mmCIF file of C-alpha atoms and ligand atoms in Angstrom:
data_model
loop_
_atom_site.group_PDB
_atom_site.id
_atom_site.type_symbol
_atom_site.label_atom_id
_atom_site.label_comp_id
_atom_site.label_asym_id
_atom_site.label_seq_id
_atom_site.Cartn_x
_atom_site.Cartn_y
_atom_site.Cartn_z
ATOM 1 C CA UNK A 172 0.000 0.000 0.000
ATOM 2 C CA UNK A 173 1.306 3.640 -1.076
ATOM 3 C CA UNK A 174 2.187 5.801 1.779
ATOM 4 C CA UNK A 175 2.280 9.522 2.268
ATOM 5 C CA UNK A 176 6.079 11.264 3.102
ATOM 6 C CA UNK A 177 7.734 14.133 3.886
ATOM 7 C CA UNK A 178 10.708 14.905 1.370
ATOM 8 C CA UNK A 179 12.538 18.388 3.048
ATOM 9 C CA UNK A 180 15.498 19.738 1.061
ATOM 10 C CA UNK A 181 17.549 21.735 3.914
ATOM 11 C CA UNK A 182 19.588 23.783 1.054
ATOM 12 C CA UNK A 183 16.297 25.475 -0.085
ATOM 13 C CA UNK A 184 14.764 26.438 3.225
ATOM 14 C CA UNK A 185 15.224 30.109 3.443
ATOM 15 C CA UNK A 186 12.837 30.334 6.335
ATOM 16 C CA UNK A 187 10.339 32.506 5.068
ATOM 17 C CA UNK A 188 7.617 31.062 7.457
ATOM 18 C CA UNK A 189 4.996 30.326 4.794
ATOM 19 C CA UNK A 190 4.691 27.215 6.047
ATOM 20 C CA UNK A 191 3.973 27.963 9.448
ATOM 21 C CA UNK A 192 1.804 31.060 8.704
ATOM 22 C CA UNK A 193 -0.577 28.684 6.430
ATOM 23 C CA UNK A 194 -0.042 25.743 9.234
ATOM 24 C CA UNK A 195 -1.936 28.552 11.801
ATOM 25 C CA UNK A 196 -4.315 29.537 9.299
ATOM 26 C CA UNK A 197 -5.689 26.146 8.848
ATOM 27 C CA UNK A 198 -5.758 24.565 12.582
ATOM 28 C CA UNK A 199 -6.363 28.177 14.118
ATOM 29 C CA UNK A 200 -9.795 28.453 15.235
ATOM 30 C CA UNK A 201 -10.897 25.176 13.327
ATOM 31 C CA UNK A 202 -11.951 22.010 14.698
ATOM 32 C CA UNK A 203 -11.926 19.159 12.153
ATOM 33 C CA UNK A 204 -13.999 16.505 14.040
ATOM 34 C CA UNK A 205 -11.901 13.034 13.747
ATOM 35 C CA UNK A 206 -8.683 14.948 12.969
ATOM 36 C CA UNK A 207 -7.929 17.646 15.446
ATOM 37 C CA UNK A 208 -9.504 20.611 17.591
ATOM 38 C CA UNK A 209 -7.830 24.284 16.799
ATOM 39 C CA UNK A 210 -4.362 24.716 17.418
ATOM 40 C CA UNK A 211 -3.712 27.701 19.784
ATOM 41 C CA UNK A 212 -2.692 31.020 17.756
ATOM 42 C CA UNK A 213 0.356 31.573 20.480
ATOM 43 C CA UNK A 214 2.485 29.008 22.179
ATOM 44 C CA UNK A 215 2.443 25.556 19.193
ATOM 45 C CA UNK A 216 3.919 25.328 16.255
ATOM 46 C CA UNK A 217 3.297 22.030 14.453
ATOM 47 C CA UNK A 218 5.825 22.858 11.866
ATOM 48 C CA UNK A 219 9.208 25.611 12.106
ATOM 49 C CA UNK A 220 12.225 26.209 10.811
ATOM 50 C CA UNK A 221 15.208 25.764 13.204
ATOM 51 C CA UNK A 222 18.387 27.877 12.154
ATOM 52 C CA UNK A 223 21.927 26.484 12.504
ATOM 53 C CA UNK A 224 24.661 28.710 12.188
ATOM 54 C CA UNK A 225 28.093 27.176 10.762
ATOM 55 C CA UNK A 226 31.495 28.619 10.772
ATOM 56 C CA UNK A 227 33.208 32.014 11.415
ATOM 57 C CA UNK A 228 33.364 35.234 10.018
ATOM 58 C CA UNK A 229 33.636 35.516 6.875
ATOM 59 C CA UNK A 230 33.011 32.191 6.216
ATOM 60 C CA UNK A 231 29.630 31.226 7.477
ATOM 61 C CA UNK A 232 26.503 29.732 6.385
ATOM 62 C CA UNK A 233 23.535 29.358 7.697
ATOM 63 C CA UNK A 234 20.633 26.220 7.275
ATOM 64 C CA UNK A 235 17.101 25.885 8.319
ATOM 65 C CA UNK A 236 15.779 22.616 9.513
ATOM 66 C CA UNK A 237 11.799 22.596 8.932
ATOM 67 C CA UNK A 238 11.108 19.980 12.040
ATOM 68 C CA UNK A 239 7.526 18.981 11.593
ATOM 69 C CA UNK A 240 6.456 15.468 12.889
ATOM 70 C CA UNK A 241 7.941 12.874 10.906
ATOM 71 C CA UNK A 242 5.179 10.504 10.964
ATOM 72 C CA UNK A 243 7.428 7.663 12.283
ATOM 73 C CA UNK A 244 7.013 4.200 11.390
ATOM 74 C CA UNK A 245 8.467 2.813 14.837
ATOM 75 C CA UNK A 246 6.947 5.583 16.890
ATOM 76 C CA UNK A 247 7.308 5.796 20.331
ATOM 77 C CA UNK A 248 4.150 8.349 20.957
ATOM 78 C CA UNK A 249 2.032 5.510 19.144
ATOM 79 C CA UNK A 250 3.495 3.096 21.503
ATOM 80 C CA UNK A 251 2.994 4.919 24.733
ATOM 81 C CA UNK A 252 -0.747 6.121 23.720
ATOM 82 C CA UNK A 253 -2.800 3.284 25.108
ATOM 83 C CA UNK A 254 -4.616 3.824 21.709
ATOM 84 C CA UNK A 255 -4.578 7.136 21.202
ATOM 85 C CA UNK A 256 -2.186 8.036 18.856
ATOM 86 C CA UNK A 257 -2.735 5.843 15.857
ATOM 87 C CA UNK A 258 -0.172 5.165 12.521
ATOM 88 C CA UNK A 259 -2.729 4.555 9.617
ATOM 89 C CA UNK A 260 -2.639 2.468 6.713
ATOM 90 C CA UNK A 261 -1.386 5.537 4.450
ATOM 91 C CA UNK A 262 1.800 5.905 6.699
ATOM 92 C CA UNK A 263 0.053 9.312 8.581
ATOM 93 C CA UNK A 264 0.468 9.076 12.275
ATOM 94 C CA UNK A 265 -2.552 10.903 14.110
ATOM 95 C CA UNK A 266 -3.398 11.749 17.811
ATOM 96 C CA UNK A 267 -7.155 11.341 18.398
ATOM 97 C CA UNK A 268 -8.453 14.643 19.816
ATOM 98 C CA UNK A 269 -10.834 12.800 22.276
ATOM 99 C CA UNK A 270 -9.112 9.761 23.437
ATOM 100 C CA UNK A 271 -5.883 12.211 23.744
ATOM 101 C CA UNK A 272 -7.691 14.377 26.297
ATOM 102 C CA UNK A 273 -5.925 14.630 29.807
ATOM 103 C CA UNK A 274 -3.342 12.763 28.583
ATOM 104 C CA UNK A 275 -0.125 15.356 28.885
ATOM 105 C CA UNK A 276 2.381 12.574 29.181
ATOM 106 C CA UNK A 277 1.994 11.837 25.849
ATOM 107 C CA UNK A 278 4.127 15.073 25.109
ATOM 108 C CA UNK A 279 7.173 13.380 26.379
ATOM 109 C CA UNK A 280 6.604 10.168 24.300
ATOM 110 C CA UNK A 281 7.979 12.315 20.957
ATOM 111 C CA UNK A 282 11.903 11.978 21.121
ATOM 112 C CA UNK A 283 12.297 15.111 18.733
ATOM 113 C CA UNK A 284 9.693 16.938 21.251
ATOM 114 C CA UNK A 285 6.967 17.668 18.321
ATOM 115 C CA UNK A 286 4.139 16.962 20.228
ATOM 116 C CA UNK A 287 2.280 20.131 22.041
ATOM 117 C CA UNK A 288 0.155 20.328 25.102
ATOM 118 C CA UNK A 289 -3.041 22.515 24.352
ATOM 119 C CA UNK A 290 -3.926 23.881 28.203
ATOM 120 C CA UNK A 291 -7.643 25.087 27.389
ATOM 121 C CA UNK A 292 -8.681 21.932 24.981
ATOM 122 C CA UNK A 293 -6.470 19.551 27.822
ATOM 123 C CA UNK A 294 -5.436 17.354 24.924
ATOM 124 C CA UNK A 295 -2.120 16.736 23.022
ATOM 125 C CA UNK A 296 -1.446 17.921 19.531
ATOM 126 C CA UNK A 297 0.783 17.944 16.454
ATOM 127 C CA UNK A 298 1.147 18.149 12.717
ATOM 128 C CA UNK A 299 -1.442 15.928 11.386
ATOM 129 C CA UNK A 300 -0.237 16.105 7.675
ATOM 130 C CA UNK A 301 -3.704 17.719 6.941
ATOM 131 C CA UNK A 302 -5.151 14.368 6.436
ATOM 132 C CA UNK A 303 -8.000 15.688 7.066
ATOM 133 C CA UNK A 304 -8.003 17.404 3.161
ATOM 134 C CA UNK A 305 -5.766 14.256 2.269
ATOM 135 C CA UNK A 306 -8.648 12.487 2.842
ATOM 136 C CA UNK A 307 -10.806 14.546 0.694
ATOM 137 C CA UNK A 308 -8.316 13.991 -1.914
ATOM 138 C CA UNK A 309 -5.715 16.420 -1.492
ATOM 139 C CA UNK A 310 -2.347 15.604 -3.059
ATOM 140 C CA UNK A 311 -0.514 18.380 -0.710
ATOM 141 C CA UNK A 312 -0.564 19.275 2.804
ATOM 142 C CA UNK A 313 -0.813 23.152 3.224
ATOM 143 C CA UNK A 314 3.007 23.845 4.209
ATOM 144 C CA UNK A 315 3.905 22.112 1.366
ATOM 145 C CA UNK A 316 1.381 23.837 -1.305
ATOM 146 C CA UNK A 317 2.594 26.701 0.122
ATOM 147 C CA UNK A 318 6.368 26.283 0.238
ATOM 148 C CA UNK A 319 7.032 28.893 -2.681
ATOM 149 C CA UNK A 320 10.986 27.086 -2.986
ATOM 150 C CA UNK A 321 9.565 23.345 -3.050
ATOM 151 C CA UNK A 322 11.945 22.547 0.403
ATOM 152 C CA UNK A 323 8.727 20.739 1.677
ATOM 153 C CA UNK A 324 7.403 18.365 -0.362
ATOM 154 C CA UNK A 325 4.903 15.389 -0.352
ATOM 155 C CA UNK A 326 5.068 11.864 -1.908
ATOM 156 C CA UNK A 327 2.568 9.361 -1.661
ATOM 157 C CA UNK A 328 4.589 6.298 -2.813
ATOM 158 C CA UNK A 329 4.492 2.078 -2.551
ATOM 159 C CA UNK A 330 7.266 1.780 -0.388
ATOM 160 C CA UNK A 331 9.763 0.095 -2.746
ATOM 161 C CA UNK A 332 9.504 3.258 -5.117
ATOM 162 C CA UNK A 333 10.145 5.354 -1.905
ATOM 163 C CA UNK A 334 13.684 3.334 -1.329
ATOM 164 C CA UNK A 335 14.374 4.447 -4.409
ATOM 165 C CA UNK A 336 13.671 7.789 -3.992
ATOM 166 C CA UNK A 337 15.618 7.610 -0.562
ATOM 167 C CA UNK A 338 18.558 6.056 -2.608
ATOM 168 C CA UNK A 339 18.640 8.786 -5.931
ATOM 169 C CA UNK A 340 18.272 11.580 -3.963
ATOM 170 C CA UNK A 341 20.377 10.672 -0.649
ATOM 171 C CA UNK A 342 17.959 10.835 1.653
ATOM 172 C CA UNK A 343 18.259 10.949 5.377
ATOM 173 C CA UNK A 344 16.916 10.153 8.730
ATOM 174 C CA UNK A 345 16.931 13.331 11.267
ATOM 175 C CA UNK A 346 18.797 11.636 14.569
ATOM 176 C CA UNK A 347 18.326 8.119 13.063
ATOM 177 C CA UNK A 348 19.817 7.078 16.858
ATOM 178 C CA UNK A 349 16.784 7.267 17.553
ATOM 179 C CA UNK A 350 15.485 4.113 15.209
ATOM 180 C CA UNK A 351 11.900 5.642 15.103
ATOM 181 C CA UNK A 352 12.330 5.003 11.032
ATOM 182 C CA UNK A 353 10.524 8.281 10.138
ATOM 183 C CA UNK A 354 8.711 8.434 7.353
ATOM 184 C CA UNK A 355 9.675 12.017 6.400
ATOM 185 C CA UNK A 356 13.229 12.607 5.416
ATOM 186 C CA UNK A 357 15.716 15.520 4.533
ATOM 187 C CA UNK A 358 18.008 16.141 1.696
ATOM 188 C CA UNK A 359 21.629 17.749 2.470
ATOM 189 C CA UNK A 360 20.781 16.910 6.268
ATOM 190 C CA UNK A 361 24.443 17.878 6.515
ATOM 191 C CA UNK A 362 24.046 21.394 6.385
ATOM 192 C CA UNK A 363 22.034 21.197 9.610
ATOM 193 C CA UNK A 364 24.393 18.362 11.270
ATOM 194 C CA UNK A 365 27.355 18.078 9.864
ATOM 195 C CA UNK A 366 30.016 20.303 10.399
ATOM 196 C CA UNK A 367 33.304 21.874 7.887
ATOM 197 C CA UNK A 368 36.780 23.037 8.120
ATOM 198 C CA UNK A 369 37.152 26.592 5.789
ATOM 199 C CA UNK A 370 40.100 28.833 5.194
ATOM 200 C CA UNK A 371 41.933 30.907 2.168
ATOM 201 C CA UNK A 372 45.507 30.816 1.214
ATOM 202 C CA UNK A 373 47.654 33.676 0.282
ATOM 203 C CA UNK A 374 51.070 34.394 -1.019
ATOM 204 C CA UNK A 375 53.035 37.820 -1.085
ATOM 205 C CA UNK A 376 54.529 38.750 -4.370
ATOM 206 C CA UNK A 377 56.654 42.206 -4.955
ATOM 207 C CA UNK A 378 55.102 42.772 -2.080
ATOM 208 C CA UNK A 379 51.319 42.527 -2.586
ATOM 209 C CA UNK A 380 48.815 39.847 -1.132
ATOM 210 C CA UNK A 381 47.648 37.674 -3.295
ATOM 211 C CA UNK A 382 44.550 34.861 -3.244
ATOM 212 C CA UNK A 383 46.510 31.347 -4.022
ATOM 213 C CA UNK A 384 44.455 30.523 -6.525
ATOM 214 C CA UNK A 385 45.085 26.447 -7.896
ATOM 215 C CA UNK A 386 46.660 25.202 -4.268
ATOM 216 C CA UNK A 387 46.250 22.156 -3.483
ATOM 217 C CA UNK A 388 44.981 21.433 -0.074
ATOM 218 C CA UNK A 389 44.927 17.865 1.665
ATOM 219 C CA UNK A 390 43.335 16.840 4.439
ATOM 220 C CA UNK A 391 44.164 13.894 6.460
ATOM 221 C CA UNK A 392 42.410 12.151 9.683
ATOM 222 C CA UNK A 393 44.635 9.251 11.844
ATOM 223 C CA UNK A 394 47.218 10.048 9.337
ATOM 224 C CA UNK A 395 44.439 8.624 6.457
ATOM 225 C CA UNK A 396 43.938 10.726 3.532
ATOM 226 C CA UNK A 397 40.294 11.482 3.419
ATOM 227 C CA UNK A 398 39.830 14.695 1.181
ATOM 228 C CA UNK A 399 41.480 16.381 -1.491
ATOM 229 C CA UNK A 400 40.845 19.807 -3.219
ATOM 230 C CA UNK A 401 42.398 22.852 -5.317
ATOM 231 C CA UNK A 402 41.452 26.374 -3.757
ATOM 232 C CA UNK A 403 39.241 28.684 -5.791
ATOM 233 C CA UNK A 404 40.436 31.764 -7.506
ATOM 234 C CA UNK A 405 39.764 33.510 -4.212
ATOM 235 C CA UNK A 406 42.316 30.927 -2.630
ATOM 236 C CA UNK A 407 39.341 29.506 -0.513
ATOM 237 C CA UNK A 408 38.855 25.573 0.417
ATOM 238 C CA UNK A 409 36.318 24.336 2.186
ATOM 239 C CA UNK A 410 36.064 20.628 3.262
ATOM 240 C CA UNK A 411 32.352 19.786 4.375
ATOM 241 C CA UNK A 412 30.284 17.096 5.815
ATOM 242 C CA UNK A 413 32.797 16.447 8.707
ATOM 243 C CA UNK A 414 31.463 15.204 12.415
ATOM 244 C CA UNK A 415 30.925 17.211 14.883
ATOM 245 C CA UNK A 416 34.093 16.734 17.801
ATOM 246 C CA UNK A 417 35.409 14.318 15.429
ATOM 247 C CA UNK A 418 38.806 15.370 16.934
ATOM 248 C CA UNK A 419 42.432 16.079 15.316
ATOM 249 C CA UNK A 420 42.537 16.956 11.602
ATOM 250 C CA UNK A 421 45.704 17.627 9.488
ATOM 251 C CA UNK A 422 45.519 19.923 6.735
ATOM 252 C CA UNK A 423 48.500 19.696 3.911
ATOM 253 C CA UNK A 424 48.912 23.199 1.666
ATOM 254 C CA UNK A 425 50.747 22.941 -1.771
ATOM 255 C CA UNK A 426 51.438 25.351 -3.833
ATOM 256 C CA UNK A 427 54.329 25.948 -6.659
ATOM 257 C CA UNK A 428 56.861 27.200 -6.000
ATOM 258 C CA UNK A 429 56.767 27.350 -2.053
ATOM 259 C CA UNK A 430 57.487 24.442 0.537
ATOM 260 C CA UNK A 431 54.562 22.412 1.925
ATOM 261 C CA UNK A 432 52.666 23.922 4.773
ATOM 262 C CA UNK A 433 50.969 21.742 7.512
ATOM 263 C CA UNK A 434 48.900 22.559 9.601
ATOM 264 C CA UNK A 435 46.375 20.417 12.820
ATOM 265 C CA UNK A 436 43.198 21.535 13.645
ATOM 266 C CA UNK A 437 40.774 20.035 16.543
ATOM 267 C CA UNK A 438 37.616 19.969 15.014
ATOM 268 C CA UNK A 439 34.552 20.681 17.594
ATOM 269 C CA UNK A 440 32.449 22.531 15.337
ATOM 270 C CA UNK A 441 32.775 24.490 11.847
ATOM 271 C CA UNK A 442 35.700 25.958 11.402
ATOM 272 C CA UNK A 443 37.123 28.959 9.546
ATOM 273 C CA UNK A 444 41.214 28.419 9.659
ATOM 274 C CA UNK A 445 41.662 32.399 8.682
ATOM 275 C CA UNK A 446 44.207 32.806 5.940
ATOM 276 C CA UNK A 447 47.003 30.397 5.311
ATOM 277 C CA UNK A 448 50.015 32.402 4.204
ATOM 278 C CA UNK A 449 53.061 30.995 1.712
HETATM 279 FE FE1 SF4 B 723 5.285 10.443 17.012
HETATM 280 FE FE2 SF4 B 723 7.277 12.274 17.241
HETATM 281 FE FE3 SF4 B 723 7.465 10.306 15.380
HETATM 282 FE FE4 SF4 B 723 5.668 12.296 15.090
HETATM 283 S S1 SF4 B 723 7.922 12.519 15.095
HETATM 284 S S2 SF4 B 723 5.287 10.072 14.802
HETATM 285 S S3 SF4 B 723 5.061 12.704 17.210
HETATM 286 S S4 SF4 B 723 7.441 10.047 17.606
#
């Protein structure tokens, strides 16, 4: 049987909000009986963008993770419900609005903490991937028909085409630790998690700076060579996708003409080396 999915591309989340504004425009004030009662306008947000800043002046970037329920296939709110939190057939986890009432443990039972406590309605609450309109044959949820950059999209897929999917376009599990096999996944998750090692090389010649344009920078890990690349024609490098406090790095600078450079870094988080002078 096909089942619905989350498919968030990190690299085109500018966080323009659309999706949350049009998230509070549909729950807001609405009761959908079977589906949900209104999300409060203040204090929930079923869907948001989470910034992560990377690096240091002037090399930085910045990501925005759009953390919405994930709909988990192994989820541990389902399991701790007693019934009232229910995965259906078409892969959409939903918390029943009645049989959910008084029950403000179940908040806890999310491990990403997407679940909401509504104080006035005493029930718990959370994206319900509009299945509500799904079910009246809707194709999109709202924050994804109103994503103007496509970053949140929607696939309703049999679940061997999905692997596929999950395969061509490198698709991964937020905190898959957590073995909750989510049904939504991101694209270039490594912009939010992942960290990078930056810098630009220079070289003085009749005495002017100059950007080392063509120099070739290795980088090495337990004395392994793991990356190789040739700095821009600003003399910039920038090795990505590294681990968090993955430790001890060596960094090997080559460029004609001069003797080999090395340098170590400890890697806790991104990190902008400055300039590397010949
Ligand atoms: Fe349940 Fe949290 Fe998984 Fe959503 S993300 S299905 S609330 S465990």
């Amino acid at each position: 049987m096909k089942k619905w999915h989350f498919v968030i591309d990190i690299e085109k989340c500018l966080a323009c909000f659309n999706c949350l504004v049009v998230c509070k425009d549909e729950f807001d004030d609405n009761t959908f009986p079977g589906y949900s009662v209104p999300q409060p306008r203040f204090g929930q947000k079923w869907i948001d963008a989470v910034p992560k800043e990377r690096g240091q002046y002037p090399n930085i970037d910045v990501a925005y993770l759009p953390k919405v329920c994930m709909h988990c296939a192994n989820a541990p709110c389902v399991k701790a419900s007693g019934g009232a939190i229910q995965k259906r057939q078409d892969g959409i986890v939903l918390i029943d609005p009645v049989k959910a009432k008084g029950k403000k443990d179940l908040v806890k039972s999310c491990p990403y903490g997407l679940i909401s406590w509504n104080e006035e309605a005493n029930v718990a609450q959370k994206c319900t991937f509009c299945a509500h309109l799904i079910d009246q044959g809707w194709t999109k949820t709202r924050c994804s028909q109103a994503c103007p950059l496509e970053a949140i999209k929607v696939v309703y897929m049999e679940d061997a085409e999905f692997e596929e999917m999950v395969k061509a376009e490198k698709l991964e599990a937020y905190k898959p630790e957590l073995k909750t096999k989510p049904g939504g996944l991101y694209k270039n998750l490594y912009r939010y998690t992942k960290c990078f090692i930056s810098g630009s090389v220079a070289y003085t010649r009749d005495g002017i700076e100059r950007c080392a344009e063509g120099c070739k920078v290795i980088l090495f890990k337990d004395k392994q060579k793991i990356a190789e690349q040739t700095t821009d024609n600003f003399g910039d490098f920038k090795f990505d996708k590294l681990d968090e406090k993955s430790g001890k790095y060596q960094l090997e600078f080559y460029l004609d003409g001069y003797n080999k450079i090395v340098k170590e870094v400890d890697l806790a988080t991104s990190l902008n080396m400055g300039e590397i002078h010949f």
